[in-house]
CSV table of C-alpha atoms in Angstrom, one decimal:
chain,number,residue,atom,x,y,z
A,1,MET,CA,14.3,9.6,18.2
A,2,ARG,CA,12.2,8.2,15.3
A,3,SER,CA,12.7,7.8,11.7
A,4,ILE,CA,10.8,6.3,8.3
A,5,VAL,CA,11.3,2.5,8.0
A,6,LEU,CA,10.0,0.6,4.8
A,7,PRO,CA,9.5,-3.0,4.3
A,8,GLY,CA,12.5,-5.1,4.8
A,9,GLU,CA,14.5,-3.0,6.5
A,10,GLU,CA,15.9,-3.5,9.9
A,11,ALA,CA,14.0,-2.4,12.9
A,12,GLN,CA,17.0,-1.7,15.0
A,13,GLY,CA,15.9,-2.0,18.6
A,14,ALA,CA,12.7,-2.8,18.1
A,15,ARG,CA,11.3,-6.2,19.4
A,16,HIS,CA,8.7,-8.4,17.3
A,17,ALA,CA,6.0,-6.6,17.5
A,18,PRO,CA,3.2,-5.3,15.2
A,19,CYS,CA,4.3,-4.5,11.9
A,20,THR,CA,7.2,-6.4,12.0
A,21,TYR,CA,8.5,-9.9,11.5
A,22,TYR,CA,11.6,-12.0,12.3
A,23,GLU,CA,14.4,-13.5,10.8
A,24,ASN,CA,17.3,-14.9,11.8
A,25,GLY,CA,17.6,-13.5,15.0
A,26,ARG,CA,16.8,-9.8,13.3
A,27,VAL,CA,13.6,-7.5,13.4
A,28,TYR,CA,12.2,-6.2,10.7
A,29,SER,CA,9.7,-4.1,9.6
A,30,SER,CA,6.8,-5.1,7.6
A,31,ALA,CA,5.2,-1.6,6.6
A,32,ILE,CA,6.3,1.8,6.2
A,33,GLY,CA,6.5,3.7,10.0
A,34,MET,CA,8.3,4.8,11.9
A,35,LEU,CA,10.8,3.3,13.7
A,36,ASP,CA,10.0,4.2,17.5
A,37,THR,CA,13.2,3.4,19.5
A,38,GLU,CA,12.1,4.4,22.8
A,39,ARG,CA,9.2,2.1,23.0
A,40,GLY,CA,11.0,-0.6,20.3
A,41,GLY,CA,8.5,-1.2,18.1
A,42,VAL,CA,7.3,0.1,14.6
A,43,ILE,CA,4.1,2.7,14.4
A,44,PRO,CA,2.4,2.3,11.4
A,45,LEU,CA,1.8,5.6,8.9
A,46,GLU,CA,-0.6,3.5,6.2
A,47,GLY,CA,-2.3,0.5,5.9
A,48,PRO,CA,-5.8,-1.6,6.5
A,49,TRP,CA,-6.8,-1.9,10.2
A,50,SER,CA,-6.0,-5.6,12.3
A,51,PRO,CA,-9.2,-6.0,14.6
A,52,ARG,CA,-8.2,-7.6,17.7
A,53,ILE,CA,-11.1,-8.7,20.6
A,54,GLY,CA,-11.7,-6.0,23.0
A,55,GLU,CA,-11.7,-3.6,20.6
A,56,GLN,CA,-14.3,-0.6,19.9
A,57,VAL,CA,-16.2,-0.4,16.7
A,58,VAL,CA,-18.4,1.8,14.6
A,59,GLY,CA,-20.7,-0.2,12.0
A,60,THR,CA,-24.0,0.2,10.2
A,61,VAL,CA,-26.7,-2.4,11.2
A,62,THR,CA,-27.1,-4.4,7.1
A,63,ASP,CA,-29.2,-7.4,7.4
A,64,SER,CA,-30.8,-9.7,10.4
A,65,LYS,CA,-31.9,-13.1,10.2
A,66,ASN,CA,-32.8,-14.9,13.2
A,67,HIS,CA,-31.4,-12.6,15.8
A,68,VAL,CA,-28.2,-12.7,13.8
A,69,TYR,CA,-27.3,-9.3,13.0
A,70,THR,CA,-24.8,-8.6,10.0
A,71,VAL,CA,-22.6,-5.1,10.5
A,72,ASP,CA,-21.2,-3.1,7.8
A,73,LEU,CA,-17.7,-1.8,9.5
A,74,SER,CA,-16.0,-0.8,6.2
A,75,TYR,CA,-13.6,-4.2,6.7
A,76,TYR,CA,-13.6,-6.7,4.8
A,77,CYS,CA,-14.3,-9.4,7.2
A,78,ARG,CA,-17.8,-9.9,8.3
A,79,ALA,CA,-19.3,-9.0,11.6
A,80,LEU,CA,-22.1,-10.5,13.1
A,81,ILE,CA,-24.1,-9.3,16.4
A,82,ILE,CA,-25.8,-13.2,17.6
A,83,GLY,CA,-28.7,-11.4,19.6
A,84,SER,CA,-30.3,-13.1,22.7
A,85,ARG,CA,-33.5,-12.6,23.8
A,86,TYR,CA,-31.7,-11.2,27.2
A,87,ASP,CA,-29.9,-8.1,25.4
A,88,ARG,CA,-30.8,-4.9,26.9
A,89,GLU,CA,-31.2,-3.0,23.8
A,90,SER,CA,-32.0,-4.5,20.7
A,91,VAL,CA,-30.9,-3.5,16.8
A,92,GLU,CA,-32.9,-2.8,13.7
A,93,ILE,CA,-31.2,-3.0,10.3
A,94,GLY,CA,-30.2,0.7,9.1
A,95,ASP,CA,-29.5,0.8,12.9
A,96,VAL,CA,-25.6,3.1,13.2
A,97,ILE,CA,-24.4,1.3,16.6
A,98,GLU,CA,-21.1,1.0,18.5
A,99,ALA,CA,-20.3,-2.1,19.4
A,100,THR,CA,-17.0,-4.5,21.0
A,101,ILE,CA,-15.3,-7.1,19.2
A,102,LYS,CA,-16.0,-10.3,21.5
A,103,ASN,CA,-14.6,-12.8,19.3
A,104,ILE,CA,-13.0,-13.6,16.1
A,105,GLU,CA,-14.2,-16.8,14.4
A,106,ASP,CA,-11.8,-18.6,12.1
A,107,ARG,CA,-9.5,-15.0,11.8
A,108,SER,CA,-12.5,-13.5,9.3
A,109,VAL,CA,-15.4,-13.7,11.0
A,110,LEU,CA,-15.3,-11.0,13.7
A,111,ILE,CA,-18.1,-11.4,16.5
A,112,LEU,CA,-19.7,-8.1,18.4
A,113,SER,CA,-21.0,-7.6,22.2
A,114,TYR,CA,-23.0,-4.9,23.6
A,115,PRO,CA,-24.3,-3.1,20.8
A,116,LYS,CA,-25.5,0.3,21.5
A,117,THR,CA,-27.6,2.3,19.2
A,118,LEU,CA,-26.0,5.5,18.1
A,119,LEU,CA,-28.9,8.4,17.3
A,120,GLY,CA,-29.0,11.0,14.9
A,121,GLY,CA,-25.5,12.5,13.9
A,122,VAL,CA,-22.5,11.9,11.1
A,123,LEU,CA,-20.3,9.1,9.7
A,124,VAL,CA,-16.9,10.3,8.9
A,125,ASN,CA,-14.6,7.4,7.3
A,126,ILE,CA,-10.7,7.8,9.1
A,127,LYS,CA,-7.4,6.2,8.0
A,128,PRO,CA,-7.6,3.0,10.2
A,129,ALA,CA,-3.6,3.6,11.0
A,130,LYS,CA,-4.8,7.4,12.2
A,131,VAL,CA,-7.3,6.1,14.9
A,132,PRO,CA,-5.1,6.3,17.6
A,133,ARG,CA,-4.1,9.9,17.5
A,134,VAL,CA,-7.5,10.6,17.1
A,135,ILE,CA,-8.3,9.0,20.2
A,136,GLY,CA,-4.8,10.3,21.7
A,137,LYS,CA,-3.7,9.1,25.0
A,138,GLU,CA,-6.6,7.9,27.2
A,139,ASP,CA,-9.2,9.7,25.4
A,140,THR,CA,-7.3,12.7,25.4
A,141,MET,CA,-8.0,14.4,21.8
A,142,LEU,CA,-11.0,13.0,21.9
A,143,ARG,CA,-12.1,15.0,24.8
A,144,GLN,CA,-10.5,17.8,23.3
A,145,ILE,CA,-12.2,17.9,20.1
A,146,GLU,CA,-15.6,17.1,21.7
A,147,GLY,CA,-14.8,20.1,24.0
A,148,LEU,CA,-13.6,22.6,21.8
A,149,THR,CA,-16.5,21.3,19.6
A,150,ARG,CA,-19.5,21.2,21.8
A,151,THR,CA,-20.3,17.7,19.5
A,152,ARG,CA,-20.4,14.4,20.8
A,153,MET,CA,-18.1,11.4,19.1
A,154,VAL,CA,-18.0,7.5,19.0
A,155,VAL,CA,-14.2,6.7,16.9
A,156,GLY,CA,-14.2,2.9,16.2
A,157,ARG,CA,-10.8,1.5,15.7
A,158,ASN,CA,-12.3,0.1,12.2
A,159,GLY,CA,-12.0,3.9,10.9
A,160,VAL,CA,-15.3,5.0,11.1
A,161,ALA,CA,-16.2,7.8,13.4
A,162,TRP,CA,-19.7,9.1,14.2
A,163,ILE,CA,-20.0,12.7,15.3
A,164,LYS,CA,-23.6,14.3,16.2
A,165,GLY,CA,-23.5,18.0,17.2
A,166,LYS,CA,-24.8,20.9,15.6
A,167,PRO,CA,-24.4,21.1,11.5
A,168,GLN,CA,-21.6,23.4,11.7
A,169,ASP,CA,-19.6,22.4,15.0
A,170,THR,CA,-19.7,18.7,13.4
A,171,GLU,CA,-18.2,20.9,10.6
A,172,LEU,CA,-15.6,22.0,12.9
A,173,ALA,CA,-14.6,18.3,14.6
A,174,MET,CA,-14.8,17.0,10.8
A,175,ARG,CA,-11.4,19.7,9.9
A,176,ALA,CA,-10.4,18.5,12.9
A,177,ILE,CA,-10.1,15.2,11.8
A,178,SER,CA,-8.5,16.0,8.8
A,179,LEU,CA,-6.0,17.8,10.5
A,180,ILE,CA,-5.1,14.9,13.1
A,181,GLU,CA,-4.7,12.9,9.4
A,182,ALA,CA,-2.6,15.0,7.9
A,183,LYS,CA,-0.3,15.5,10.4
A,184,ALA,CA,-0.9,12.2,12.5
A,185,HIS,CA,3.4,11.5,12.2
A,186,GLN,CA,4.2,15.0,13.9
A,187,GLN,CA,4.8,15.5,17.9
A,188,GLY,CA,2.8,18.5,19.6
A,189,LEU,CA,-0.1,17.2,17.9
A,190,THR,CA,-2.6,18.0,20.6
A,191,GLU,CA,-1.4,21.2,20.7
A,192,THR,CA,-2.2,22.3,17.0
A,193,VAL,CA,-5.1,21.0,17.4
A,194,LYS,CA,-5.8,23.6,20.0
A,195,MET,CA,-5.2,26.1,18.7
A,196,MET,CA,-6.7,25.2,15.4
A,197,LEU,CA,-10.3,25.0,17.1
A,198,GLU,CA,-9.8,27.5,19.0
A,199,ASN,CA,-8.4,30.4,16.6
A,200,GLU,CA,-12.4,29.0,14.3
A,201,SER,CA,-14.6,29.8,17.1
A,202,ARG,CA,-13.2,33.0,17.9
A,203,ASN,CA,-13.5,33.8,14.1
A,204,ARG,CA,-16.8,32.3,13.9
A,205,LYS,CA,-17.7,35.1,17.2
A,206,GLY,CA,-16.1,37.8,15.5
A,207,GLU,CA,-18.9,37.0,12.4
B,1,MET,CA,12.9,-10.2,-31.3
B,2,GLY,CA,13.1,-8.2,-35.0
B,3,SER,CA,14.2,-9.8,-37.6
B,4,SER,CA,17.8,-9.7,-38.6
B,5,LEU,CA,17.7,-9.0,-41.8
B,6,ASN,CA,17.0,-5.4,-41.3
B,7,LYS,CA,18.4,-5.2,-38.1
B,8,PRO,CA,19.4,-1.6,-36.6
B,9,GLU,CA,23.2,-0.8,-35.7
B,10,LEU,CA,22.9,-1.2,-31.6
B,11,LEU,CA,25.9,0.5,-30.8
B,12,LYS,CA,28.2,3.7,-31.9
B,13,GLY,CA,31.1,4.3,-30.6
B,14,GLY,CA,31.1,2.0,-27.8
B,15,LYS,CA,28.2,3.7,-26.5
B,16,ARG,CA,24.2,3.0,-27.3
B,17,LEU,CA,21.8,4.7,-29.5
B,18,ASP,CA,20.5,6.7,-27.0
B,19,GLY,CA,24.3,7.4,-25.6
B,20,ARG,CA,24.1,5.4,-22.4
B,21,GLY,CA,26.7,3.5,-21.2
B,22,PHE,CA,26.8,0.1,-21.1
B,23,ASP,CA,25.8,-0.2,-17.1
B,24,GLU,CA,23.8,3.4,-17.2
B,25,LEU,CA,20.0,3.2,-16.3
B,26,ARG,CA,17.9,5.7,-18.0
B,27,PRO,CA,16.2,8.5,-15.8
B,28,LEU,CA,14.2,6.8,-13.5
B,29,ARG,CA,11.5,9.4,-11.1
B,30,ILE,CA,8.9,7.7,-9.0
B,31,GLU,CA,5.9,9.8,-7.3
B,32,ALA,CA,3.8,8.2,-4.3
B,33,GLY,CA,0.3,8.6,-3.6
B,34,VAL,CA,-1.0,10.2,-6.7
B,35,LEU,CA,-4.1,8.8,-6.7
B,36,LYS,CA,-6.7,9.8,-3.6
B,37,ASN,CA,-9.2,7.0,-4.5
B,38,ALA,CA,-6.8,4.2,-4.4
B,39,ASN,CA,-4.7,2.6,-1.1
B,40,GLY,CA,-2.0,3.7,-2.3
B,41,SER,CA,-0.2,4.3,-5.5
B,42,ALA,CA,2.4,5.1,-7.6
B,43,TYR,CA,3.9,7.2,-10.8
B,44,LEU,CA,7.0,6.2,-12.3
B,45,GLU,CA,8.9,7.8,-15.4
B,46,TRP,CA,12.1,5.9,-16.5
B,47,GLY,CA,13.3,7.6,-19.6
B,48,ASN,CA,9.8,6.5,-22.4
B,49,ASN,CA,8.1,4.7,-19.9
B,50,LYS,CA,5.6,6.5,-17.9
B,51,VAL,CA,3.0,4.3,-15.7
B,52,LEU,CA,0.9,4.4,-12.9
B,53,ALA,CA,0.0,1.7,-10.6
B,54,ALA,CA,-2.9,1.6,-7.7
B,55,VAL,CA,-3.3,-0.9,-5.5
B,56,TYR,CA,-6.2,-1.4,-3.6
B,57,GLY,CA,-7.4,-3.5,-0.4
B,58,PRO,CA,-7.2,-5.7,0.9
B,59,ARG,CA,-11.2,-6.0,0.1
B,60,GLU,CA,-13.2,-9.0,0.6
B,61,ALA,CA,-12.3,-12.3,-2.3
B,62,MET,CA,-14.3,-12.0,-5.2
B,63,PRO,CA,-16.0,-14.2,-6.7
B,64,LYS,CA,-16.1,-16.2,-3.4
B,65,HIS,CA,-14.9,-19.3,-4.5
B,66,VAL,CA,-11.5,-17.8,-5.0
B,67,SER,CA,-11.3,-16.9,-1.4
B,68,ASP,CA,-9.0,-18.6,1.1
B,69,PRO,CA,-10.0,-18.3,5.1
B,70,THR,CA,-5.9,-19.3,6.0
B,71,LYS,CA,-4.1,-16.5,4.1
B,72,GLY,CA,-5.2,-13.5,1.0
B,73,ILE,CA,-4.7,-13.8,-2.3
B,74,VAL,CA,-3.2,-10.9,-4.8
B,75,LYS,CA,-5.0,-10.1,-8.2
B,76,CYS,CA,-2.5,-8.7,-10.9
B,77,ARG,CA,-3.5,-6.5,-13.8
B,78,TYR,CA,-0.6,-5.2,-16.3
B,79,MET,CA,-2.0,-3.0,-19.0
B,80,MET,CA,-0.8,-0.7,-21.5
B,81,ALA,CA,-3.1,2.0,-22.7
B,82,PRO,CA,-3.9,2.1,-26.5
B,83,PHE,CA,-1.7,4.8,-26.8
B,84,SER,CA,0.9,3.6,-25.1
B,85,GLY,CA,3.1,2.3,-28.0
B,86,ILE,CA,4.8,3.5,-31.0
B,87,ASP,CA,4.1,0.4,-33.3
B,88,ASP,CA,0.9,-2.6,-32.3
B,89,HIS,CA,2.9,-2.5,-28.9
B,90,GLY,CA,0.1,-1.5,-26.5
B,91,ARG,CA,-3.2,-2.7,-28.4
B,92,SER,CA,-6.3,-1.8,-25.6
B,93,GLY,CA,-7.8,-5.0,-24.1
B,94,PRO,CA,-6.7,-8.4,-22.7
B,95,ASN,CA,-3.7,-10.0,-24.9
B,96,ARG,CA,-1.9,-13.0,-24.7
B,97,ARG,CA,1.4,-10.4,-23.7
B,98,SER,CA,-0.4,-8.7,-20.6
B,99,THR,CA,-1.9,-11.7,-19.6
B,100,GLU,CA,1.5,-13.4,-18.9
B,101,ILE,CA,2.9,-10.2,-17.4
B,102,SER,CA,-0.2,-10.2,-14.9
B,103,LYS,CA,0.8,-13.2,-14.0
B,104,VAL,CA,4.4,-12.9,-13.4
B,105,ALA,CA,4.1,-9.7,-11.4
B,106,ARG,CA,1.4,-11.8,-9.4
B,107,GLU,CA,4.1,-14.4,-8.5
B,108,ALA,CA,6.6,-12.3,-7.6
B,109,PHE,CA,4.9,-10.2,-4.9
B,110,GLU,CA,3.0,-13.4,-3.8
B,111,ASN,CA,5.8,-14.1,-2.6
B,112,VAL,CA,7.2,-11.0,-0.9
B,113,ILE,CA,3.6,-10.2,0.5
B,114,LEU,CA,3.0,-11.5,4.5
B,115,LEU,CA,-0.7,-13.0,2.9
B,116,ASN,CA,-1.6,-14.5,6.3
B,117,ASP,CA,-2.0,-11.3,7.7
B,118,TYR,CA,-5.1,-10.8,4.8
B,119,PRO,CA,-6.6,-14.4,5.5
B,120,SER,CA,-10.1,-13.8,3.4
B,121,GLY,CA,-8.7,-10.8,2.2
B,122,MET,CA,-7.1,-9.8,-1.9
B,123,ILE,CA,-5.2,-7.8,-2.5
B,124,GLU,CA,-5.3,-6.0,-5.9
B,125,ILE,CA,-2.9,-4.4,-7.8
B,126,PHE,CA,-3.0,-2.1,-10.6
B,127,MET,CA,-0.1,-1.4,-13.4
B,128,GLU,CA,-1.2,0.3,-16.3
B,129,VAL,CA,1.6,1.6,-18.6
B,130,LEU,CA,0.7,4.9,-20.3
B,131,GLN,CA,3.6,5.4,-22.5
B,132,SER,CA,6.1,3.0,-23.6
B,133,ASP,CA,9.4,2.2,-24.5
B,134,GLY,CA,10.9,-1.1,-23.5
B,135,GLY,CA,11.1,-2.8,-20.1
B,136,THR,CA,7.7,-1.5,-19.4
B,137,ARG,CA,7.3,-5.2,-17.1
B,138,ALA,CA,10.6,-3.8,-15.1
B,139,ALA,CA,9.1,0.0,-14.6
B,140,GLY,CA,5.5,-1.3,-13.8
B,141,ILE,CA,6.5,-4.3,-10.8
B,142,THR,CA,9.2,-1.4,-9.4
B,143,ALA,CA,6.7,1.4,-9.5
B,144,ALA,CA,3.8,-1.3,-7.9
B,145,SER,CA,6.2,-2.1,-4.9
B,146,VAL,CA,6.0,1.8,-4.3
B,147,ALA,CA,2.3,1.5,-4.6
B,148,LEU,CA,1.8,-1.1,-2.2
B,149,ALA,CA,4.1,0.4,0.5
B,150,ASN,CA,2.2,3.4,0.3
B,151,ALA,CA,-0.8,1.5,1.2
B,152,GLY,CA,0.2,0.1,4.1
B,153,ILE,CA,0.5,-3.3,2.8
B,154,HIS,CA,2.9,-5.8,5.2
B,155,MET,CA,5.8,-7.2,3.0
B,156,LYS,CA,9.0,-8.5,3.4
B,157,ASP,CA,10.7,-6.7,1.7
B,158,MET,CA,10.3,-3.6,-1.3
B,159,VAL,CA,11.0,-5.4,-4.5
B,160,TYR,CA,12.9,-3.7,-7.5
B,161,SER,CA,12.7,-4.9,-11.0
B,162,VAL,CA,15.5,-3.7,-14.1
B,163,SER,CA,16.1,-5.7,-17.5
B,164,ALA,CA,19.8,-6.8,-18.4
B,165,GLY,CA,20.6,-7.7,-22.4
B,166,ARG,CA,23.4,-8.4,-24.7
B,167,ILE,CA,24.5,-6.2,-27.7
B,168,GLY,CA,26.6,-8.8,-29.6
B,169,GLU,CA,29.6,-9.5,-26.7
B,170,HIS,CA,28.4,-6.8,-24.4
B,171,ILE,CA,25.7,-6.9,-21.7
B,172,VAL,CA,23.8,-3.5,-21.0
B,173,LEU,CA,21.5,-3.0,-18.5
B,174,ASP,CA,17.9,-1.3,-18.8
B,175,VAL,CA,17.6,-2.1,-22.6
B,176,ASN,CA,15.0,0.3,-24.6
B,177,MET,CA,12.2,-0.7,-26.7
B,178,ILE,CA,14.9,-0.7,-29.7
B,179,GLU,CA,17.3,-2.9,-28.2
B,180,ASP,CA,14.5,-4.8,-26.9
B,181,ASN,CA,13.8,-5.6,-30.6
B,182,TYR,CA,16.5,-6.4,-32.0
B,183,SER,CA,19.8,-7.3,-29.4
B,184,ASP,CA,20.6,-10.3,-29.3
B,185,ALA,CA,19.4,-11.4,-25.2
B,186,ASP,CA,17.0,-9.7,-23.2
B,187,MET,CA,16.7,-10.6,-19.5
B,188,PRO,CA,14.1,-8.7,-17.3
B,189,MET,CA,14.8,-9.8,-13.7
B,190,VAL,CA,12.4,-9.2,-9.9
B,191,ILE,CA,15.2,-9.1,-7.4
B,192,ALA,CA,14.2,-8.5,-3.0
B,193,PRO,CA,17.0,-6.1,-2.5
B,194,ARG,CA,17.5,-7.1,1.6
B,195,ASN,CA,18.9,-11.2,0.8
B,196,ASN,CA,19.3,-10.3,-2.9
B,197,ASP,CA,16.6,-12.8,-3.6
B,198,ILE,CA,15.8,-13.5,-7.4
B,199,LEU,CA,11.6,-13.7,-7.4
B,200,LEU,CA,11.8,-13.4,-11.3
B,201,LEU,CA,13.9,-14.1,-14.2
B,202,GLN,CA,12.7,-14.0,-17.5
B,203,MET,CA,15.1,-14.9,-21.0
B,204,ASP,CA,14.8,-14.0,-24.4
B,205,GLY,CA,17.3,-15.1,-26.5
B,206,GLY,CA,20.8,-16.5,-25.0
B,207,LEU,CA,24.0,-16.1,-23.0
B,208,ASP,CA,26.9,-17.9,-21.5
B,209,ARG,CA,27.3,-18.7,-18.2
B,210,ALA,CA,30.3,-15.8,-17.6
B,211,GLN,CA,27.8,-13.2,-19.4
B,212,PHE,CA,25.1,-14.2,-17.3
B,213,ASP,CA,27.4,-13.9,-14.1
B,214,GLN,CA,27.6,-10.6,-15.5
B,215,ALA,CA,24.0,-9.7,-16.2
B,216,VAL,CA,23.3,-10.6,-12.8
B,217,LYS,CA,26.0,-8.4,-11.2
B,218,MET,CA,25.1,-5.3,-13.1
B,219,VAL,CA,21.2,-6.3,-12.2
B,220,LEU,CA,22.1,-6.0,-8.5
B,221,GLU,CA,24.6,-3.0,-8.5
B,222,ALA,CA,21.6,-1.0,-10.7
B,223,GLY,CA,19.3,-1.9,-8.2
B,224,LYS,CA,20.7,0.2,-5.8
B,225,ARG,CA,19.4,2.8,-7.6
B,226,ILE,CA,16.8,2.0,-8.0
B,227,HIS,CA,15.5,1.0,-4.7
B,228,ALA,CA,17.0,4.7,-3.5
B,229,GLU,CA,14.6,6.2,-6.0
B,230,GLN,CA,12.0,4.5,-4.2
B,231,LYS,CA,12.7,5.3,-0.9
B,232,ARG,CA,13.0,8.7,-2.2
B,233,ALA,CA,9.5,8.9,-3.3
B,234,LEU,CA,8.2,7.7,-0.3
B,235,GLU,CA,10.0,9.7,1.6
B,236,ALA,CA,9.2,12.6,-0.1
B,237,TYR,CA,5.6,11.6,0.0
B,238,TYR,CA,5.5,11.1,4.2
B,239,GLY,CA,8.0,14.2,3.7
B,240,SER,CA,7.8,16.0,7.1
B,241,ALA,CA,7.7,13.0,8.8
B,242,GLU,CA,11.4,13.5,9.8
B,243,LYS,CA,11.4,16.7,11.2
B,244,GLY,CA,8.5,15.3,13.7
């Protein structure tokens, strides 16, 4: 059973988890979201990304100084890659990279590690609250879109996705992402997206 | 407050000039998510008041020296469009009145936004009054609260605001422009409905203790209707969610 909760409403059955706060023995929602009584949490419908160590991100290298690279993650905190001579891959200004958050310093500087350069492709912004749906349980949604559109995708938790493929395939993948964003709170989304993508490919063959 | 020399009759046949009862609100309608580029937005019509609210952020706090590495900061801008007022009420550009309202609105929101979740960040709240008819600060704050929820900003509560006033011996709710100008008292309040915490209380004119208590009671009673409309607006925006 899922229902909408607003900030300040009691999240009955929820544990003290993200998007909630605890006061006088009760748990209240702190953002607009869906109350998930089965798992005992609030799934946010909107909102900015809150970075956690170990998450994968996608961004563009914008600056470098003394082997410290600044990465633009479309997020207000600074993100840095501290280079070393043992790095397998070197990055340069202008590169699109995927990386993992190694540490968060002073709560507002993200230290990234294991950068991998992504060549070619396009970057697409996704609402950060919808990223888990675009990826899906154990990457199911992501693999499905990649398979049906014949593209390669990397989705960063910061709400930036990298897509590489033929222009028409890329466009189809982007449409699938917009569909997920619009219907993220509905169940049976994997099926809906599958149907949309299959219909589109059939139409193209018909043409 | 207007001059007492040319004070018009504010009550006729036990009702107010626009035909409302003493504890009656003007018709209120809110729509959430009206601006695509903003992180959250709301459009509100409250009687003749028309207000657009937008929320951006959290973004990097600018200028750098205002940023706080332990918590986020809130910036608020209340502004009347040059075409919003009937007389010289809505002159364009920042003036003493808009600076004051921006400040009190910011302080009200700082109490409910969980700023610790946004270190070094800045949340910008814009309230643009397109058409004014008294009680625009209440309208602006009520709209901005919906916009904040629409932006997914972490908050303890969704605030609402409404003003109470006094005409002679009668306490009235939701004063409009003419009542605001010529009534004996005007008291806008911002309430966090979960515990009925009062986050803002301003008063123009005078109320005695009993009248004050009655005004607060009327505001809290009307707040249930305002909060219900805020909730309806957000649920309408995420409409299909419940069908899920």
